[in-house]
XYZ file of C-alpha atoms in Angstrom:
676
model
C 77.041 114.148 111.948
C 77.800 114.573 108.312
C 81.363 114.017 107.092
C 82.636 116.187 104.169
C 83.715 113.844 101.115
C 87.296 113.208 100.428
C 88.363 115.587 97.818
C 90.147 113.078 95.892
C 88.305 109.762 96.886
C 84.697 110.563 97.687
C 83.309 107.005 97.159
C 86.411 105.109 98.286
C 86.692 106.958 101.581
C 82.994 107.442 102.516
C 81.414 105.561 105.289
C 78.997 102.643 104.768
C 76.364 101.211 106.970
C 76.370 97.411 107.221
C 73.355 95.733 108.974
C 73.726 98.510 111.901
C 77.683 98.822 111.791
C 79.300 101.761 110.466
C 82.534 101.163 108.461
C 84.701 104.265 107.835
C 85.235 103.433 104.352
C 84.346 101.041 101.259
C 87.599 99.252 101.555
C 87.449 95.564 102.644
C 90.684 93.417 102.746
C 89.785 90.455 101.093
C 90.675 87.000 102.470
C 93.618 85.320 101.578
C 95.550 82.277 103.571
C 98.976 83.358 104.495
C 100.179 80.332 106.541
C 100.205 82.048 109.914
C 96.723 80.523 110.641
C 97.891 77.304 111.753
C 100.409 78.456 114.420
C 100.620 76.572 117.266
C 99.247 78.312 120.478
C 98.032 81.826 120.294
C 98.042 83.469 116.853
C 100.613 86.247 117.719
C 101.901 86.559 114.080
C 98.711 86.580 112.841
C 97.359 89.279 115.103
C 100.217 91.603 114.319
C 99.711 91.017 110.643
C 96.136 92.089 111.052
C 96.928 94.988 113.411
C 99.118 96.529 111.100
C 96.449 96.460 108.203
C 93.937 97.942 110.760
C 95.848 100.533 111.945
C 96.532 101.255 108.214
C 92.987 102.367 107.937
C 91.075 99.203 106.229
C 87.232 99.445 106.817
C 86.918 95.584 107.329
C 89.231 92.918 107.245
C 88.494 89.293 106.444
C 90.901 86.478 107.610
C 92.090 83.608 105.640
C 89.862 80.647 105.489
C 88.867 78.501 108.669
C 87.405 75.271 108.591
C 84.469 74.447 110.567
C 85.566 70.811 110.939
C 88.471 68.441 110.233
C 86.851 67.471 106.899
C 86.766 70.942 105.552
C 90.517 71.707 106.036
C 92.541 72.375 102.765
C 95.149 70.239 104.177
C 96.256 68.191 107.488
C 96.463 70.327 110.255
C 94.600 73.428 108.621
C 93.065 76.277 110.648
C 90.102 75.299 112.198
C 87.627 76.756 114.849
C 85.249 74.567 116.532
C 86.161 74.520 120.139
C 86.931 76.771 123.146
C 90.597 76.228 122.896
C 90.675 77.676 119.297
C 88.560 80.458 120.454
C 91.360 81.309 122.681
C 93.525 81.185 120.037
C 91.976 83.532 117.917
C 90.937 86.270 120.738
C 94.238 87.540 120.474
C 93.776 88.660 116.819
C 90.639 90.531 117.402
C 91.669 92.193 120.329
C 94.848 93.516 118.403
C 92.510 94.665 115.478
C 90.159 96.106 117.660
C 92.846 98.009 119.690
C 94.156 99.747 116.597
C 90.562 100.628 115.791
C 89.627 98.188 112.868
C 87.002 95.566 112.326
C 87.368 91.896 111.407
C 85.679 89.140 109.852
C 86.890 85.555 109.964
C 86.099 83.340 106.704
C 84.502 80.059 107.062
C 85.710 77.952 104.376
C 85.077 74.209 103.769
C 87.139 73.055 101.049
C 85.086 69.822 100.229
C 86.821 67.941 97.134
C 89.617 70.651 97.140
C 90.988 69.216 100.393
C 94.432 67.516 100.161
C 92.945 65.019 102.840
C 92.289 61.112 102.410
C 89.185 61.729 104.303
C 87.767 64.742 102.110
C 83.874 64.908 101.658
C 81.618 66.533 99.037
C 78.180 66.607 97.781
C 79.167 63.848 95.523
C 82.097 61.450 94.819
C 83.412 63.409 92.086
C 87.260 63.768 92.148
C 88.833 67.270 91.606
C 91.430 67.823 88.829
C 93.811 69.841 90.970
C 93.671 67.190 94.134
C 94.851 63.719 94.497
C 92.048 62.454 96.474
C 88.407 61.377 95.567
C 86.069 62.425 98.011
C 83.296 60.747 99.944
C 79.935 61.698 99.159
C 78.069 63.193 102.281
C 75.147 61.224 103.523
C 72.259 63.398 104.532
C 73.305 63.157 108.255
C 76.486 64.249 106.921
C 75.089 67.366 105.160
C 73.169 68.485 108.291
C 76.105 67.526 110.177
C 78.234 69.748 108.553
C 75.543 72.617 108.522
C 75.769 72.405 112.204
C 79.252 72.764 112.265
C 79.198 76.078 110.081
C 76.862 77.627 112.546
C 79.004 76.461 115.586
C 81.866 77.652 113.506
C 80.129 81.302 113.353
C 79.096 81.381 116.931
C 82.595 80.358 118.074
C 83.952 83.332 115.676
C 81.572 85.494 117.571
C 82.735 84.503 120.941
C 86.332 85.017 119.928
C 85.672 88.775 119.196
C 85.066 88.602 115.225
C 82.835 91.316 113.987
C 81.560 89.151 111.629
C 82.239 85.993 109.271
C 82.398 85.508 105.527
C 80.779 82.289 104.456
C 82.996 81.003 101.348
C 80.837 79.866 98.729
C 82.548 80.679 95.694
C 85.942 79.611 94.293
C 84.844 75.804 93.704
C 84.997 75.123 97.450
C 82.301 72.857 99.245
C 79.052 75.219 98.887
C 80.108 75.944 95.400
C 80.099 72.092 94.787
C 76.601 71.790 96.144
C 75.343 74.596 93.782
C 76.318 73.487 90.520
C 75.538 70.224 88.295
C 79.374 70.030 87.478
C 79.789 68.464 90.881
C 76.432 67.640 92.508
C 74.965 64.659 91.262
C 72.688 63.862 94.238
C 68.939 62.883 93.553
C 67.860 63.775 97.170
C 66.681 67.179 98.745
C 70.338 68.647 98.251
C 70.506 67.719 94.510
C 68.778 67.686 91.341
C 66.792 71.018 90.916
C 68.395 74.315 91.273
C 66.417 74.938 94.348
C 67.563 71.898 95.851
C 71.310 72.468 95.146
C 71.287 75.985 96.497
C 69.552 74.796 99.577
C 72.753 73.990 101.630
C 74.038 77.579 100.985
C 70.779 79.019 102.056
C 70.266 76.789 104.906
C 73.948 77.932 106.049
C 73.189 81.615 106.031
C 69.672 81.101 107.473
C 70.710 78.995 110.486
C 73.977 81.278 111.145
C 71.750 84.425 111.315
C 69.523 82.821 113.595
C 72.563 81.899 115.927
C 74.321 85.182 116.001
C 71.677 87.588 116.051
C 71.187 90.651 114.095
C 74.360 93.029 114.827
C 76.727 90.389 113.621
C 78.225 90.820 110.000
C 77.592 88.053 107.587
C 79.262 88.190 104.412
C 78.338 85.635 101.654
C 81.128 85.067 98.973
C 78.845 84.397 95.698
C 80.464 82.680 92.669
C 79.132 85.101 90.007
C 80.990 83.545 87.391
C 82.423 80.124 87.866
C 84.627 79.930 84.525
C 84.132 76.234 84.440
C 81.749 74.335 82.106
C 78.406 73.392 83.709
C 78.504 76.127 86.164
C 75.926 78.501 87.121
C 74.090 80.520 84.786
C 73.367 84.362 85.308
C 69.699 83.600 86.200
C 70.791 81.124 88.664
C 73.234 83.895 90.239
C 70.522 86.310 90.530
C 68.193 83.619 92.118
C 70.839 82.655 94.637
C 71.601 86.285 95.613
C 68.197 87.191 96.497
C 67.610 83.743 98.454
C 70.882 84.618 100.386
C 69.662 88.021 100.911
C 66.535 86.889 102.333
C 68.213 84.486 104.755
C 70.162 87.389 106.685
C 73.243 87.897 104.889
C 74.739 91.639 105.444
C 76.922 91.822 102.388
C 77.469 89.687 98.917
C 81.098 89.351 98.248
C 82.034 88.584 94.474
C 83.675 85.704 93.921
C 85.518 84.897 90.289
C 86.731 81.442 88.851
C 87.181 78.154 90.397
C 90.557 76.992 91.191
C 90.548 74.461 88.426
C 89.277 77.279 85.968
C 91.745 77.668 83.066
C 91.356 81.349 82.913
C 93.553 83.800 84.694
C 91.830 86.021 87.086
C 94.510 87.705 89.423
C 97.745 87.572 87.788
C 99.753 90.692 86.786
C 98.724 90.120 83.076
C 95.103 90.223 83.880
C 93.982 94.332 83.276
C 92.998 96.316 86.362
C 89.411 95.856 87.465
C 88.925 93.220 84.877
C 85.880 91.713 86.377
C 84.031 94.580 87.943
C 81.188 94.388 85.405
C 80.190 91.058 86.701
C 79.296 92.621 89.952
C 77.722 95.597 88.236
C 75.409 93.159 86.633
C 74.012 92.417 90.037
C 73.579 96.006 91.108
C 69.532 96.608 91.592
C 68.767 92.797 92.069
C 69.380 92.735 95.841
C 69.471 95.690 98.446
C 72.566 94.986 100.562
C 75.996 96.146 99.769
C 77.721 94.392 96.925
C 81.519 93.962 97.020
C 83.720 93.875 93.963
C 87.185 92.126 93.427
C 89.886 91.194 91.487
C 93.001 93.154 90.293
C 91.978 96.528 92.306
C 95.343 97.631 93.484
C 95.519 101.585 93.510
C 93.001 104.318 94.949
C 92.432 105.775 91.462
C 91.122 102.353 90.143
C 89.006 101.646 93.340
C 87.345 105.145 93.150
C 86.564 104.646 89.390
C 84.899 101.410 90.151
C 82.850 102.826 92.795
C 81.899 105.985 91.334
C 80.719 104.426 88.216
C 78.422 102.422 90.284
C 79.784 98.756 89.746
C 79.808 98.073 93.675
C 79.190 99.361 97.087
C 82.921 98.394 98.232
C 85.964 97.071 96.920
C 87.950 93.955 97.956
C 91.630 93.748 97.973
C 93.882 91.007 99.361
C 97.320 91.191 98.102
C 97.698 95.058 97.982
C 97.489 95.096 101.548
C 100.515 92.547 101.682
C 102.257 95.000 99.598
C 101.369 98.162 101.631
C 99.639 97.817 105.257
C 99.147 101.642 104.887
C 97.409 101.877 101.600
C 93.896 103.440 103.034
C 95.928 106.032 105.299
C 97.914 106.998 102.327
C 95.070 107.457 99.925
C 93.241 109.356 102.639
C 96.338 111.516 103.123
C 96.774 112.152 99.185
C 100.140 109.974 99.240
C 99.113 107.604 96.494
C 102.583 107.961 95.006
C 103.963 106.443 98.298
C 101.856 103.272 97.960
C 103.778 100.256 97.736
C 101.932 98.734 94.647
C 100.790 95.282 94.604
C 102.167 94.060 91.146
C 100.268 90.675 91.094
C 103.247 88.684 90.647
C 102.355 85.861 92.981
C 105.720 85.070 93.699
C 106.038 85.301 97.406
C 102.260 85.062 98.197
C 100.276 82.304 96.418
C 103.181 80.636 95.226
C 104.703 80.014 98.641
C 101.189 79.357 100.228
C 100.654 76.613 97.651
C 104.059 75.218 98.680
C 102.908 74.956 102.375
C 105.021 77.959 103.249
C 104.421 80.880 104.997
C 103.285 83.883 102.446
C 105.094 87.459 102.231
C 105.315 90.008 99.560
C 107.904 90.266 96.891
C 108.051 94.028 97.011
C 107.211 94.123 101.014
C 109.433 91.161 102.727
C 108.149 92.594 106.148
C 104.441 91.416 105.377
C 103.782 88.079 107.862
C 106.914 88.720 109.601
C 106.019 91.840 111.503
C 107.278 90.075 114.810
C 110.378 89.126 113.289
C 111.856 91.921 111.130
C 111.575 95.443 111.877
C 112.704 98.789 110.404
C 113.146 100.456 113.761
C 115.522 103.542 113.850
C 118.989 102.741 114.626
C 120.891 103.550 117.871
C 124.100 103.153 115.640
C 123.994 105.466 112.476
C 126.298 104.465 110.112
C 127.900 106.009 106.704
C 127.080 103.209 104.156
C 127.633 102.616 100.159
C 125.634 100.701 98.114
C 126.523 99.475 94.392
C 123.541 98.533 92.080
C 120.271 99.966 92.128
C 118.488 97.120 91.115
C 115.864 95.275 93.378
C 118.209 94.263 95.856
C 120.179 97.511 96.366
C 117.000 99.453 96.245
C 115.352 97.692 99.162
C 118.731 98.070 101.086
C 119.397 101.442 100.311
C 115.770 102.798 101.421
C 115.326 100.524 104.108
C 118.500 101.407 105.928
C 118.213 105.202 105.135
C 114.713 105.031 106.966
C 116.462 103.795 109.756
C 118.820 106.710 110.052
C 121.713 105.481 108.189
C 123.546 107.970 105.710
C 123.307 105.730 102.423
C 125.135 106.342 99.002
C 123.600 104.529 96.101
C 125.855 103.977 92.758
C 124.291 103.038 89.740
C 126.407 102.565 86.582
C 123.510 103.197 84.134
C 121.405 106.274 84.000
C 118.236 105.281 85.944
C 117.096 103.071 88.899
C 115.793 99.593 88.627
C 118.312 97.136 87.233
C 116.713 94.375 85.187
C 113.155 95.336 86.170
C 113.501 98.158 83.364
C 113.369 95.030 81.130
C 110.579 93.201 82.974
C 108.263 96.323 82.905
C 108.627 95.971 78.916
C 107.033 92.410 78.816
C 103.337 92.543 78.187
C 101.511 91.827 81.159
C 104.382 93.140 83.416
C 103.824 96.701 83.003
C 102.866 96.789 86.663
C 106.395 96.536 87.454
C 106.942 99.837 86.831
C 104.765 100.813 89.784
C 107.463 99.495 92.004
C 110.269 101.623 90.547
C 107.765 104.627 91.156
C 107.382 103.621 94.455
C 111.270 103.323 95.130
C 112.045 106.681 93.344
C 109.753 108.453 95.803
C 111.218 106.363 98.949
C 114.762 107.496 97.661
C 113.462 110.809 97.978
C 111.677 110.335 101.332
C 114.450 108.642 103.269
C 117.441 111.007 101.640
C 119.240 108.210 99.888
C 122.010 109.939 97.756
C 122.059 108.603 94.398
C 124.724 108.848 91.855
C 123.352 107.834 88.478
C 125.955 107.013 85.784
C 128.572 106.119 88.092
C 130.543 102.874 88.149
C 131.768 102.298 91.592
C 135.331 101.113 91.946
C 137.368 99.791 95.038
C 139.114 103.102 95.292
C 136.033 104.981 95.740
C 134.755 102.533 97.962
C 137.596 101.752 100.269
C 137.420 104.798 102.492
C 134.725 106.999 103.887
C 132.067 104.278 104.426
C 131.376 101.858 107.453
C 130.278 99.273 105.134
C 129.677 98.447 101.206
C 126.952 96.563 99.958
C 127.445 94.895 96.767
C 124.186 94.483 94.907
C 125.420 94.470 91.224
C 123.216 91.637 89.879
C 123.947 89.336 86.951
C 125.394 89.340 83.427
C 123.750 86.721 80.682
C 125.611 83.619 80.573
C 127.687 83.210 77.547
C 127.489 79.748 75.706
C 130.337 77.892 74.391
C 128.834 77.066 71.100
C 130.295 77.327 67.443
C 128.903 80.475 65.740
C 127.754 82.209 68.833
C 129.247 85.391 67.524
C 127.148 85.134 64.324
C 125.113 88.115 63.494
C 121.958 86.536 63.775
C 122.836 85.942 67.684
C 121.271 88.209 70.237
C 121.114 88.234 74.010
C 117.959 89.080 75.787
C 119.582 92.449 76.997
C 120.071 92.823 73.407
C 116.329 92.554 72.815
C 114.927 93.990 75.890
C 117.251 96.975 76.637
C 118.921 97.841 73.490
C 115.872 97.606 71.573
C 117.946 95.812 68.586
C 116.049 94.834 65.585
C 114.689 91.245 65.595
C 113.646 89.139 62.328
C 110.131 87.284 61.802
C 111.578 84.179 62.935
C 113.162 83.495 66.021
C 114.632 80.580 68.008
C 115.213 81.230 71.616
C 117.763 79.322 73.755
C 116.480 78.671 77.130
C 113.125 78.221 78.504
C 113.179 79.278 81.878
C 111.251 82.636 83.045
C 113.392 85.122 80.560
C 112.836 82.638 77.746
C 109.174 83.117 78.106
C 109.306 86.611 79.067
C 111.390 87.281 75.851
C 108.972 85.034 73.671
C 105.979 86.845 75.249
C 107.415 90.188 74.151
C 108.482 89.117 70.572
C 104.901 87.481 69.813
C 103.005 90.277 71.315
C 100.684 92.521 68.948
C 100.098 96.029 69.796
C 96.522 95.942 71.378
C 93.556 97.979 69.871
C 90.456 98.849 71.693
C 89.560 98.267 75.224
C 92.242 96.191 77.351
C 89.549 94.240 79.342
C 87.602 93.411 76.155
C 90.793 92.035 74.580
C 91.748 90.111 77.485
C 88.220 88.563 77.864
C 88.171 87.787 74.381
C 91.666 85.962 74.144
C 90.856 83.565 77.204
C 87.356 83.157 76.136
C 85.264 84.757 78.999
C 81.616 85.661 77.807
C 80.338 89.256 79.043
C 77.114 88.275 77.963
C 77.296 85.069 80.417
C 74.878 83.462 77.846
C 76.329 79.663 78.893
C 76.605 78.513 82.561
C 79.690 78.983 83.888
C 80.636 82.280 81.412
C 82.609 80.529 79.235
C 82.792 81.259 75.416
C 85.417 80.134 72.423
C 88.721 82.229 72.844
C 89.768 84.641 69.882
C 93.705 83.789 69.647
C 95.572 86.769 68.332
C 97.911 86.598 65.346
C 101.278 86.407 66.847
C 104.158 89.128 65.809
C 106.490 86.544 64.840
C 107.107 82.731 64.603
C 109.086 81.600 67.603
C 110.722 78.412 68.697
C 111.389 78.162 72.491
C 114.070 75.588 73.212
C 115.572 73.789 76.156
C 118.280 71.332 77.070
C 116.327 68.976 79.622
C 113.620 66.817 78.788
C 110.271 67.698 80.268
C 107.678 70.358 80.085
C 108.989 73.810 78.969
C 108.420 76.349 82.015
C 108.233 73.826 84.554
C 110.020 76.223 86.989
C 107.843 79.081 86.640
C 105.793 80.158 89.474
C 103.156 77.469 90.782
C 99.989 79.701 90.375
C 101.171 81.550 87.195
C 103.235 78.995 85.017
C 100.477 77.400 83.543
C 99.189 80.927 82.186
C 102.345 81.738 80.647
C 102.389 78.199 78.844
C 98.923 78.707 77.689
C 99.445 82.432 76.547
C 102.167 81.102 74.386
C 100.464 78.073 72.938
C 97.647 80.593 71.832
C 100.421 82.555 70.006
C 101.288 79.280 68.180
C 104.965 78.890 70.022
C 106.694 75.881 69.076
C 108.273 74.275 72.069
C 110.967 71.882 72.012
C 112.748 69.937 74.937
C 115.706 67.759 74.883
C 117.834 70.195 72.477
C 121.635 69.615 71.908
C 122.668 72.634 70.142
C 125.396 71.902 67.434
C 126.333 75.300 65.862
C 124.652 78.614 64.344
C 125.618 80.031 61.020
C 124.068 81.642 57.923
C 121.382 78.688 57.502
C 120.254 79.345 61.361
C 120.328 77.220 64.524
C 121.514 73.525 64.016
C 120.349 71.284 66.989
C 119.338 67.684 67.809
C 116.032 67.216 69.239
C 115.565 64.184 71.112
C 118.305 62.433 69.072
C 116.853 63.719 65.782
C 119.062 66.370 63.746
C 117.297 69.466 62.867
C 117.962 73.056 61.393
C 116.030 76.050 62.625
C 116.156 78.350 59.564
C 115.534 81.534 61.501
C 116.355 85.171 61.328
C 117.630 85.325 64.736
C 118.539 83.419 67.630
C 118.144 85.086 71.197
C 120.310 83.593 73.964
C 118.320 83.331 77.399
C 120.630 80.538 78.926
C 120.776 81.759 82.691
C 122.933 84.594 84.284
C 126.076 84.574 86.446
C 126.702 86.671 89.155
C 128.797 89.945 88.890
C 131.017 89.780 92.037
C 134.279 91.537 90.575
C 134.183 94.026 93.521
C 133.937 91.690 96.127
C 137.667 90.264 96.470
C 139.354 93.535 95.958
C 137.232 95.144 98.704
C 137.728 92.111 100.990
C 141.331 92.408 100.561
C 141.201 96.199 101.358
C 139.668 95.201 104.723
C 136.187 96.586 103.897
C 133.006 95.626 105.746
C 131.430 94.320 102.628
C 128.132 92.554 101.952
C 126.719 90.937 98.848
C 123.287 90.585 98.077
C 120.602 89.689 95.107
C 121.860 88.568 91.977
C 125.356 89.181 92.883
C 125.121 86.833 95.817
C 123.555 84.264 93.681
C 122.187 84.143 89.997
C 119.074 82.633 89.321
C 116.506 83.230 86.981
C 116.037 87.126 87.895
C 114.872 86.085 91.466
C 113.853 89.383 92.525
C 111.759 88.039 95.561
C 115.146 86.973 97.176
C 116.727 90.139 96.052
C 113.971 92.125 97.924
C 114.125 89.834 100.727
C 118.060 90.089 101.376
C 118.127 93.701 100.963
C 115.492 94.228 103.377
C 116.600 91.780 106.080
C 120.350 93.196 105.535
C 118.851 96.622 106.179
C 117.005 95.580 109.354
C 120.180 94.026 111.031
C 122.993 96.410 109.969
């Protein structure tokens, strides 16, 4: 029976046949490890997490990576599927997804030399630059045993009720390590020629297909652009894709970049759909569906990718952390209600790499579905919220969605707080999506907003059952001779008040705000295609003329000369996000930003900033000095309200000032709303 195409997303929301299995749309929830995979006993929390996404309309879900054996785990006690006890653990996940009407595949991932294990193994004894242990080279028997373990893992996944598996062959993990000369130094049948180096991958797929039969989905995650030296050439990528198709894969999914690559691929500064051109190059070379990935976060972007013929499906992981109802909202023409992933990585990848459970900065309910709920209240209250920054917005809309009557006071003329400055930073324009989402939520939940109103104790002392203070932070004031000199600006002067800034600038403070201000002040307006500009700056070759796809980068001329200063000794930006800090440091180095540590600030005068750097006196003869030296909490209302006997709560920056910690602000606001 034919189905009329969706009026707005005819490609994205059209069905697709995958080896005899019909998926309702072209949306694949990509694999992402979230820390629930290692739960003891039945995987109930993981089941609830995936069930919500299945109910939200995703065509096919892929789990986080699960190892086929002990040596393949990314860390000690990592998720593994090799025995019947583990089958029992996973069965609750597949049952929950199927009950919600979805389909789910399990990713099989062997970390190889990326494992944080002293017993790690790899094709050759070549240490990874991002892990502390040198792996042991697999013997011939070890290679065969590993293939056997992959096949066993796929069969166990089938027994656990999964609709398929994704064999992780990209991002620099074990299979990828066999494929390229960079990590495969073998001289036997598993190394040397390219045919030998890809034999491991091809054998895995062929033997897995034989073991699981024709109706079971096999996705192969193919590294199409390694972004490391001595990676695969494009001709080799095509050859492998054809071999993988012949071996029995149902789908080929696109992998971009190894984890050790020095090119950002998923951070917020990466343009949307920046890598779909890679998948497009493979179109026509194989006949099975191709999936494209990386920085596709809204339906219009996904539809454009598919309608242009770049791929047959789109893969998104983090967007489903941000909004499990993504597909349903697109289908119902409610894209303006989507809580968009802004690719900040603060609550997902940054936490996972600290061995913590992932969540989402803009959706703290993600991965906590069984622990935090916004169910309708049985005791509706009248609540006041002071401050419409991240914490206040999260609380106000969440509380109102439960049935409370909420009035939101905001001293300025717009919602968003310091997000209104963050969205001005080049590469952080996505932050505006969060403000669009909350503006819509205010409308949907009926929050009464009073902009341009500075709430006081008298206004809040009666008529409300409780008051929530979310007033945020103020810039920290430095005690420094000359701090009132005309050369001196605060970060608010620069980002919010648009004050004029000269050609040479010293920035005091090298935390997140200091780095953002440096990026803002050095940025030149872009001309031409944003993706082309990004690829040139980071040295990615669209022609893929060299193995790995790298070329010399083209550094843009900076708009200003910037010196970034910090008091403490050590690397500047050490406190930035674990997965994004290196990107910010690299970006500023490309713009010739001078970075100074061990700075003692002496005074500011007409000559500039006088300081001592590692014991050596210096004068920075600059036009302006911008202060980015931290914040203090705005708590002026707290004591008077408490004295008046008001039931008062304090959240976000008002509770604790710390480098614009929006993750904590959203989380506190949402959790308080769930409990009040």
